[in-house]
XYZ file of C-alpha atoms in Angstrom:
563
model
C 181.856 147.984 89.820
C 180.370 144.803 88.568
C 178.878 144.268 85.070
C 177.471 141.185 84.069
C 177.444 140.946 80.011
C 174.547 139.092 78.676
C 175.338 138.145 74.961
C 172.501 136.943 72.402
C 173.322 135.645 69.104
C 176.903 136.474 69.791
C 175.934 140.020 69.662
C 175.634 142.668 72.746
C 173.314 145.092 73.022
C 174.674 149.089 72.739
C 174.657 149.226 76.646
C 176.502 146.103 77.248
C 178.926 147.056 74.818
C 179.593 150.303 76.627
C 180.092 148.357 79.743
C 182.793 145.796 78.343
C 184.996 148.482 76.845
C 184.352 150.911 80.029
C 186.141 147.992 82.018
C 188.619 146.690 79.237
C 189.912 150.001 77.925
C 189.618 152.391 80.474
C 192.262 154.578 79.770
C 192.033 154.305 75.765
C 190.561 157.336 73.978
C 186.900 156.960 72.985
C 185.784 160.610 72.110
C 187.980 163.460 70.643
C 186.773 166.883 70.558
C 188.159 169.543 68.519
C 188.539 173.058 70.197
C 190.954 175.313 67.590
C 194.130 173.516 67.060
C 193.657 170.982 69.988
C 191.510 168.277 71.316
C 189.653 167.523 74.381
C 190.050 163.553 75.033
C 187.818 161.665 76.709
C 188.833 157.850 77.630
C 186.328 155.288 77.997
C 186.795 155.561 81.818
C 186.029 159.152 81.514
C 182.863 159.177 79.353
C 181.924 156.314 81.948
C 182.188 158.367 84.664
C 180.459 161.307 83.356
C 177.549 159.109 81.763
C 177.150 157.725 85.523
C 177.259 160.868 87.242
C 174.473 162.131 84.707
C 172.706 158.736 85.214
C 172.529 159.602 89.258
C 171.215 163.090 88.318
C 168.563 161.629 85.936
C 167.326 158.829 88.656
C 166.978 161.660 91.147
C 164.241 163.332 89.019
C 161.973 161.085 90.041
C 160.995 159.692 86.468
C 158.898 157.066 85.971
C 160.848 154.109 84.278
C 161.601 154.212 80.546
C 160.758 157.761 80.593
C 161.391 159.683 77.239
C 164.516 162.135 77.680
C 165.184 164.428 74.764
C 168.414 165.488 73.259
C 169.123 168.617 71.075
C 172.478 169.385 70.040
C 175.266 169.593 67.057
C 177.597 166.799 66.854
C 180.204 166.592 70.097
C 181.568 164.314 72.647
C 178.829 165.229 75.388
C 176.127 164.242 72.586
C 177.441 160.756 72.632
C 177.653 161.030 76.722
C 174.645 162.194 76.921
C 172.730 159.520 75.105
C 174.694 156.901 76.967
C 173.783 158.608 80.266
C 170.124 158.387 79.079
C 170.132 154.675 78.254
C 172.009 153.538 81.423
C 169.764 155.259 83.385
C 166.971 153.087 82.290
C 165.521 155.592 80.044
C 164.672 156.146 76.223
C 166.781 158.376 74.253
C 164.766 160.937 72.127
C 167.218 163.023 69.757
C 166.124 165.915 67.774
C 167.877 168.031 65.182
C 169.683 171.074 66.101
C 168.161 172.871 63.084
C 164.647 172.972 64.821
C 162.735 176.176 65.006
C 161.129 176.946 68.299
C 157.557 175.870 66.616
C 159.118 172.555 65.333
C 160.744 171.732 68.762
C 157.685 172.473 70.872
C 155.767 169.928 68.474
C 158.072 167.036 69.242
C 158.784 167.803 72.481
C 154.786 167.978 73.134
C 154.579 164.793 71.084
C 157.001 162.751 72.719
C 156.216 163.940 76.256
C 159.981 164.584 77.103
C 160.096 166.177 80.776
C 163.895 166.297 80.413
C 166.012 167.946 77.404
C 169.769 167.778 77.315
C 170.700 171.012 75.200
C 173.967 171.489 73.583
C 175.581 173.369 70.798
C 172.956 175.315 69.043
C 173.303 178.151 66.887
C 170.469 180.513 68.125
C 169.133 178.688 71.468
C 167.436 182.019 72.597
C 165.535 182.063 69.345
C 164.650 178.331 69.547
C 164.363 178.194 73.734
C 160.557 179.440 73.466
C 159.645 175.843 71.743
C 160.334 174.154 75.050
C 157.217 173.937 77.264
C 157.014 174.896 80.837
C 158.134 171.922 83.092
C 160.582 170.724 81.083
C 164.002 170.465 82.937
C 167.454 171.592 80.783
C 170.570 170.074 80.982
C 173.063 172.540 79.671
C 176.362 170.836 77.942
C 179.442 172.944 78.995
C 181.166 174.862 76.429
C 184.750 174.623 76.222
C 185.211 177.087 72.993
C 186.813 180.456 73.959
C 185.163 183.454 73.865
C 181.631 181.639 73.922
C 178.503 182.654 75.514
C 177.577 180.962 78.900
C 175.369 178.195 78.745
C 171.622 178.835 79.222
C 171.207 179.850 83.019
C 167.772 178.110 83.443
C 169.028 174.855 82.644
C 170.796 172.413 85.041
C 174.685 173.160 84.396
C 176.783 169.726 83.327
C 179.724 170.743 85.376
C 177.434 171.626 88.370
C 176.155 167.944 87.991
C 179.427 166.388 87.914
C 180.473 168.127 91.208
C 177.537 167.277 92.825
C 176.251 163.617 92.124
C 178.000 160.649 92.334
C 178.742 157.920 89.610
C 175.843 155.324 89.252
C 177.456 152.388 90.709
C 175.213 149.857 89.208
C 175.239 148.570 85.829
C 171.853 147.448 84.834
C 171.148 145.755 81.676
C 168.127 146.304 79.220
C 165.776 143.921 78.381
C 165.916 143.050 74.573
C 162.449 144.389 74.301
C 162.832 147.518 76.018
C 162.459 150.556 73.882
C 166.078 152.025 73.191
C 165.301 155.338 71.516
C 162.451 157.201 69.368
C 163.917 158.655 66.404
C 161.949 161.691 64.732
C 162.479 161.427 60.848
C 163.347 164.760 59.073
C 160.094 165.652 57.980
C 160.391 165.891 54.025
C 156.501 165.724 54.116
C 154.238 167.029 57.003
C 155.418 166.386 60.622
C 157.915 164.225 61.986
C 157.041 160.743 62.914
C 158.643 159.159 66.080
C 160.256 155.741 64.789
C 160.226 153.467 68.137
C 162.861 151.322 68.166
C 164.164 148.474 70.654
C 167.487 147.103 72.093
C 166.846 143.653 69.963
C 166.335 145.544 66.842
C 169.545 147.529 66.947
C 171.588 144.492 68.271
C 169.968 142.133 65.310
C 170.928 145.040 63.137
C 174.694 144.954 64.198
C 174.703 140.998 63.618
C 173.321 141.184 60.188
C 175.501 144.119 59.176
C 179.119 143.597 61.213
C 180.534 141.701 58.299
C 180.176 144.359 56.050
C 180.976 147.108 58.154
C 184.529 145.940 58.956
C 184.074 145.356 62.841
C 186.986 143.198 62.572
C 189.785 145.641 61.819
C 192.498 146.258 64.831
C 191.775 149.885 64.983
C 188.539 151.675 64.137
C 188.279 155.670 63.731
C 185.160 157.273 62.942
C 184.253 160.950 62.004
C 181.043 162.421 62.987
C 179.747 165.462 61.264
C 176.184 164.382 59.942
C 173.451 164.773 62.498
C 173.904 162.054 65.032
C 170.229 162.109 65.590
C 169.817 160.708 61.997
C 169.584 156.784 61.703
C 172.735 156.517 59.466
C 175.025 158.674 61.860
C 173.437 156.828 64.801
C 174.359 153.515 63.086
C 177.626 153.856 61.274
C 179.284 156.404 64.319
C 177.788 155.877 67.354
C 176.544 152.275 67.283
C 179.669 150.905 65.377
C 181.871 152.688 67.664
C 180.207 150.957 70.684
C 180.631 147.811 69.155
C 184.150 148.144 68.130
C 185.544 150.002 70.696
C 186.883 152.744 68.201
C 187.347 156.208 68.546
C 184.909 159.002 67.351
C 186.694 162.351 66.080
C 184.036 165.333 65.601
C 184.159 168.622 63.663
C 184.232 171.925 65.329
C 182.341 173.668 62.395
C 182.003 173.968 58.938
C 185.238 176.258 58.463
C 187.211 173.588 60.156
C 185.900 170.542 58.262
C 188.448 169.633 56.101
C 191.067 170.240 58.851
C 189.373 167.762 61.347
C 188.921 165.210 58.698
C 192.399 165.087 57.984
C 193.611 164.789 61.558
C 190.765 161.729 62.282
C 191.872 159.987 59.052
C 188.801 157.680 59.784
C 188.642 153.718 58.916
C 184.784 154.480 58.560
C 183.328 157.315 56.408
C 179.623 158.233 55.563
C 178.679 161.115 53.467
C 175.687 162.313 51.581
C 175.691 163.158 48.134
C 175.995 166.441 48.570
C 179.003 166.147 50.328
C 180.551 163.986 48.006
C 179.690 166.523 45.340
C 181.387 169.524 47.583
C 184.360 167.077 47.719
C 184.504 166.609 44.032
C 184.659 170.364 43.480
C 187.225 171.021 46.228
C 189.320 168.617 44.347
C 188.501 170.114 40.842
C 189.064 173.725 42.294
C 192.930 172.699 42.722
C 193.112 170.364 40.006
C 190.906 170.997 36.872
C 189.244 167.997 35.187
C 191.410 168.305 32.019
C 194.609 168.479 34.010
C 193.253 165.275 35.978
C 192.426 163.483 32.837
C 195.820 163.628 31.445
C 197.686 162.811 34.933
C 195.627 159.650 35.176
C 196.791 158.430 32.007
C 200.304 158.085 33.095
C 201.115 155.088 34.818
C 203.275 155.977 37.913
C 202.068 159.675 37.829
C 198.488 158.301 38.272
C 199.087 156.319 41.353
C 200.825 159.517 43.416
C 198.281 161.867 42.083
C 195.403 159.220 43.765
C 197.425 158.911 46.628
C 197.854 162.748 47.188
C 193.934 163.526 46.773
C 192.978 160.557 49.129
C 195.684 161.853 51.808
C 194.509 165.510 51.216
C 190.727 164.513 51.865
C 191.695 162.674 55.055
C 190.665 158.998 53.480
C 193.969 157.555 53.078
C 193.256 155.189 55.931
C 189.519 154.441 55.254
C 188.499 150.880 54.814
C 184.410 151.783 54.522
C 183.636 154.638 52.559
C 179.694 154.960 51.992
C 177.116 157.081 50.973
C 173.427 157.083 51.852
C 170.183 159.266 52.804
C 169.948 160.137 49.361
C 170.348 158.902 45.900
C 173.801 159.292 44.622
C 174.235 159.597 40.608
C 176.667 156.665 39.444
C 178.534 159.063 37.292
C 179.641 160.811 40.511
C 180.464 157.338 41.995
C 182.544 156.621 39.023
C 184.665 159.924 39.356
C 185.608 159.120 42.848
C 186.430 155.520 41.651
C 188.861 156.809 38.804
C 190.670 158.693 41.614
C 190.994 155.512 43.972
C 187.874 156.120 46.212
C 185.655 153.457 46.242
C 182.381 154.798 47.414
C 179.974 151.952 48.295
C 176.159 153.324 48.248
C 173.989 151.922 51.101
C 170.163 151.956 51.330
C 167.891 151.936 54.353
C 165.268 154.244 56.097
C 164.626 155.017 59.783
C 162.074 152.323 59.988
C 163.933 149.523 59.029
C 167.005 151.104 60.925
C 168.629 152.414 57.655
C 170.028 148.688 56.954
C 168.572 147.082 53.750
C 171.319 146.890 51.388
C 175.118 147.792 50.611
C 177.157 147.643 47.709
C 180.052 145.054 48.104
C 183.459 146.678 47.342
C 184.428 144.024 45.095
C 181.304 143.188 43.282
C 180.095 146.941 42.327
C 176.912 146.892 40.040
C 176.583 150.795 39.351
C 173.180 152.139 39.114
C 171.927 149.946 42.175
C 172.192 150.257 46.002
C 174.106 147.017 46.532
C 173.060 143.598 47.604
C 170.578 142.598 50.267
C 172.152 142.236 53.665
C 171.699 138.528 54.937
C 168.554 138.299 57.128
C 166.630 140.989 54.900
C 163.652 140.178 52.253
C 162.332 142.320 49.747
C 159.173 142.131 48.073
C 157.949 144.523 44.822
C 154.300 145.377 44.399
C 153.415 144.491 41.050
C 151.335 147.461 40.240
C 153.086 150.423 41.858
C 156.683 148.889 42.217
C 156.874 149.898 45.840
C 159.651 148.148 47.879
C 158.626 146.332 51.028
C 161.098 144.801 53.272
C 161.042 142.239 56.128
C 164.150 141.839 58.381
C 164.874 141.255 62.329
C 165.183 145.419 62.797
C 162.033 146.838 61.802
C 160.493 149.722 63.970
C 158.220 148.765 66.463
C 155.876 151.295 64.978
C 155.447 155.117 64.954
C 154.981 156.420 68.555
C 151.388 157.469 69.438
C 150.447 156.968 65.878
C 148.936 153.562 65.431
C 146.776 154.530 62.197
C 150.227 155.481 60.425
C 151.925 152.480 61.791
C 149.310 150.140 60.401
C 149.438 152.051 56.971
C 153.044 150.961 56.706
C 153.771 147.799 58.735
C 151.722 144.819 57.519
C 152.259 140.870 58.266
C 155.928 141.774 59.452
C 156.367 143.731 56.081
C 157.313 147.523 55.934
C 156.149 149.404 53.049
C 158.961 151.749 52.251
C 157.574 154.440 49.767
C 160.131 153.711 47.465
C 160.032 152.564 43.884
C 162.597 149.924 42.734
C 163.409 146.436 41.178
C 165.263 143.575 42.395
C 167.439 141.537 40.196
C 168.409 138.027 40.329
C 171.529 138.396 41.631
C 170.043 140.254 44.857
C 171.106 143.904 43.713
C 168.355 146.357 44.492
C 167.564 149.520 42.202
C 165.617 152.273 43.587
C 163.959 154.442 40.809
C 162.149 157.021 42.785
C 159.305 157.628 45.470
C 155.734 156.427 45.105
C 154.619 159.951 46.290
C 157.205 161.979 44.244
C 156.031 160.324 40.916
C 153.291 162.596 39.264
C 151.257 162.016 36.020
C 151.753 164.035 33.351
C 148.642 165.833 31.347
C 148.653 163.096 29.109
C 148.494 160.267 32.275
C 152.028 159.091 31.753
C 153.736 158.853 35.070
C 157.313 160.506 35.648
C 159.631 159.638 38.002
C 161.558 163.054 38.641
C 164.837 161.504 40.600
C 165.689 159.592 37.311
C 165.659 162.456 35.358
C 167.531 164.490 37.672
C 170.695 161.769 37.606
C 171.074 162.844 34.114
C 172.076 166.216 34.898
C 174.955 164.671 37.188
C 177.881 165.198 34.999
C 177.416 168.799 34.687
C 179.973 170.286 37.027
C 178.256 173.599 36.948
C 174.955 172.287 38.723
C 175.247 171.517 42.596
C 171.352 170.920 43.235
C 168.431 170.235 41.042
C 164.712 169.470 41.313
C 162.752 168.337 38.559
C 158.934 169.169 38.632
C 155.974 171.007 36.449
C 153.062 168.595 37.445
C 150.554 170.934 35.449
C 152.723 171.668 32.519
C 153.106 170.024 29.164
C 156.555 168.804 29.771
C 158.995 168.615 33.036
C 160.971 171.598 34.007
C 164.407 171.421 35.730
C 165.281 173.848 38.529
C 168.554 174.207 39.362
C 171.104 175.955 41.820
C 174.694 176.549 40.463
C 177.553 175.133 41.684
C 180.418 177.517 43.304
C 182.076 176.770 39.935
C 178.764 177.605 38.040
C 178.733 180.857 39.659
C 181.960 181.970 38.831
C 181.589 181.073 35.060
C 180.534 183.212 32.323
C 176.438 182.768 32.103
C 176.837 182.438 28.642
C 179.297 179.530 28.839
C 177.174 177.988 31.504
C 173.695 178.363 29.421
C 175.365 176.632 26.509
C 176.676 173.708 29.100
C 173.494 173.228 30.222
C 171.898 173.014 26.741
C 174.355 170.590 26.001
C 173.239 168.549 28.811
C 169.564 168.690 27.723
C 170.550 167.819 24.222
C 172.441 164.645 25.501
C 169.804 163.961 28.000
C 166.392 163.954 26.089
C 166.863 161.475 23.607
C 167.524 158.655 26.132
C 164.210 159.673 28.153
C 160.727 158.588 27.012
C 159.170 161.687 24.994
C 156.655 162.699 27.886
C 159.857 162.886 30.086
C 161.839 165.328 28.033
C 162.966 168.363 29.925
C 161.647 171.227 28.055
C 163.435 174.234 30.182
C 166.276 174.455 32.636
C 165.625 177.157 35.284
C 168.871 178.564 37.000
C 167.492 179.933 40.400
C 168.784 182.486 42.401
C 168.646 181.055 45.975
C 170.760 178.320 47.371
C 168.428 175.561 49.080
C 169.335 174.961 52.320
C 168.334 173.703 55.845
C 168.241 177.170 57.071
C 165.435 178.296 54.346
C 163.618 175.312 54.781
C 164.270 173.655 51.256
C 166.554 171.027 52.380
C 166.263 168.744 55.223
C 168.950 168.274 58.040
C 170.261 165.512 55.849
C 170.479 167.824 52.954
C 167.970 166.223 51.003
C 165.819 168.496 49.079
C 162.109 169.129 50.018
C 160.520 168.478 46.840
C 156.971 169.740 47.719
C 158.546 172.993 49.545
C 160.508 173.847 46.466
C 157.660 173.055 43.676
C 155.275 175.429 45.983
C 157.900 178.153 46.272
C 158.305 178.530 42.340
C 154.858 177.331 41.273
C 153.496 180.801 40.465
C 156.609 181.286 38.155
C 156.424 177.808 36.372
C 154.032 178.831 33.648
C 155.568 181.833 32.514
C 159.133 180.332 32.317
C 157.586 177.680 30.351
C 156.240 179.829 27.857
C 159.756 181.781 27.197
C 161.287 180.787 23.782
C 164.870 179.902 25.645
C 165.810 176.432 26.667
C 167.719 177.981 29.700
C 166.302 180.672 31.818
C 167.962 182.525 34.634
C 165.832 183.671 37.631
C 165.996 187.363 37.597
């Protein structure tokens, strides 16, 4: 098997990187899939053999060149093998969120025109399956879990393909201008949009960010649990593992998350803010804040405590610890820094390959999302404050949506929809979303996200949404944390009132939060109040509670409990 690796700007495309490690490290473990207390390991050579057999099968279907091929599954080793197979067969990878409903899956399959769909770990495939249009060929992942149900019999079985088809012997190289993937956004508002990315854009993004992403480590390990169909996980885990030849560990389930993370001991770890909040709550459940504060003041003991916490979380070997996908309160970042975990905030969006800025670990400026990557330009609209970016890794456009593309891509600049500021040192501050800002009845603009940050230090709160566009003053809807749910209601109310007294004097008068409403229902992906990347769906939440907002506002208490 002969492969010619073509380098451009010193960086390979993802396909070229895969061929490199397949040749140079065939016996090194690339993917580790947990099953109970053990792991199923896939070496680079084994991944290559399986991906090549899949590629042979895909090309036996007679699809036109560069056809779109879908992929729906929770993260697992077969997700990455399938993705590689799509790419080396000369087609376009179109991954979907595994939490889609049948109607949502039909919408994106119809829009993308996929004629083939890989189907993997889905909680309730029988309920989702009706969303697959007639004529779409399914390929079912194998399932190695004990006592699990058999894969969908209407799909072509992975193991049958492995037994029937010979590995593809050619190692075709993509043209840099070829489409690499279509990433459908998580859809906080309206239907998801298909972001088209080509090989050159991804190669350029790797070149522009590799110095900050520690590609130079002698060994890299990654922990994959956030949706691989999202640009952040696709970049930090899949693309960086392919670029560095590292090892990817997966989580088996939510219940085994902590155990799997400890086993992986990743060198690179990405978590969204809600995960960091959960990790903080886990630490405080074992070591209450007052006791932790006392121990951190004792010189020798402090170091031991920090080391124990970091090891307990599985982050003792981590060189790159990131947060992204949603705003993270500076107070939470500082809390982790006190216990020896330096979290670097990164900022980007699907349309610019998720790579605009990252916080330098040695030059931290809290309240910002870090410094711009080399090769990124930013301009701020003087009227609206909207951030626009220009770089060598912007999307080609939205698939089959020229009008939507023209609305955000102009003269090489991408309008992000975020409101922000850029300081003289190149640090970017994001202060809200253009579409989330609203006018108060008196005509002043209110940015909910900035007000929500003021509640970050209250550990009784897990989720928050500030709204009330038609009310005289904003109202904060909150979901309690596990600590808050197990604490006496009067104590929680007193704490929330204290937060209000502390926060409001720091805000403009028209931003003062008049009420805090403790809602009963947790906001989740399943009830459609959060995106798969754990961002709140602000418009859906506001619509859910809109009928109750006026009555709540009229009540005399500052803290109200939904009955």
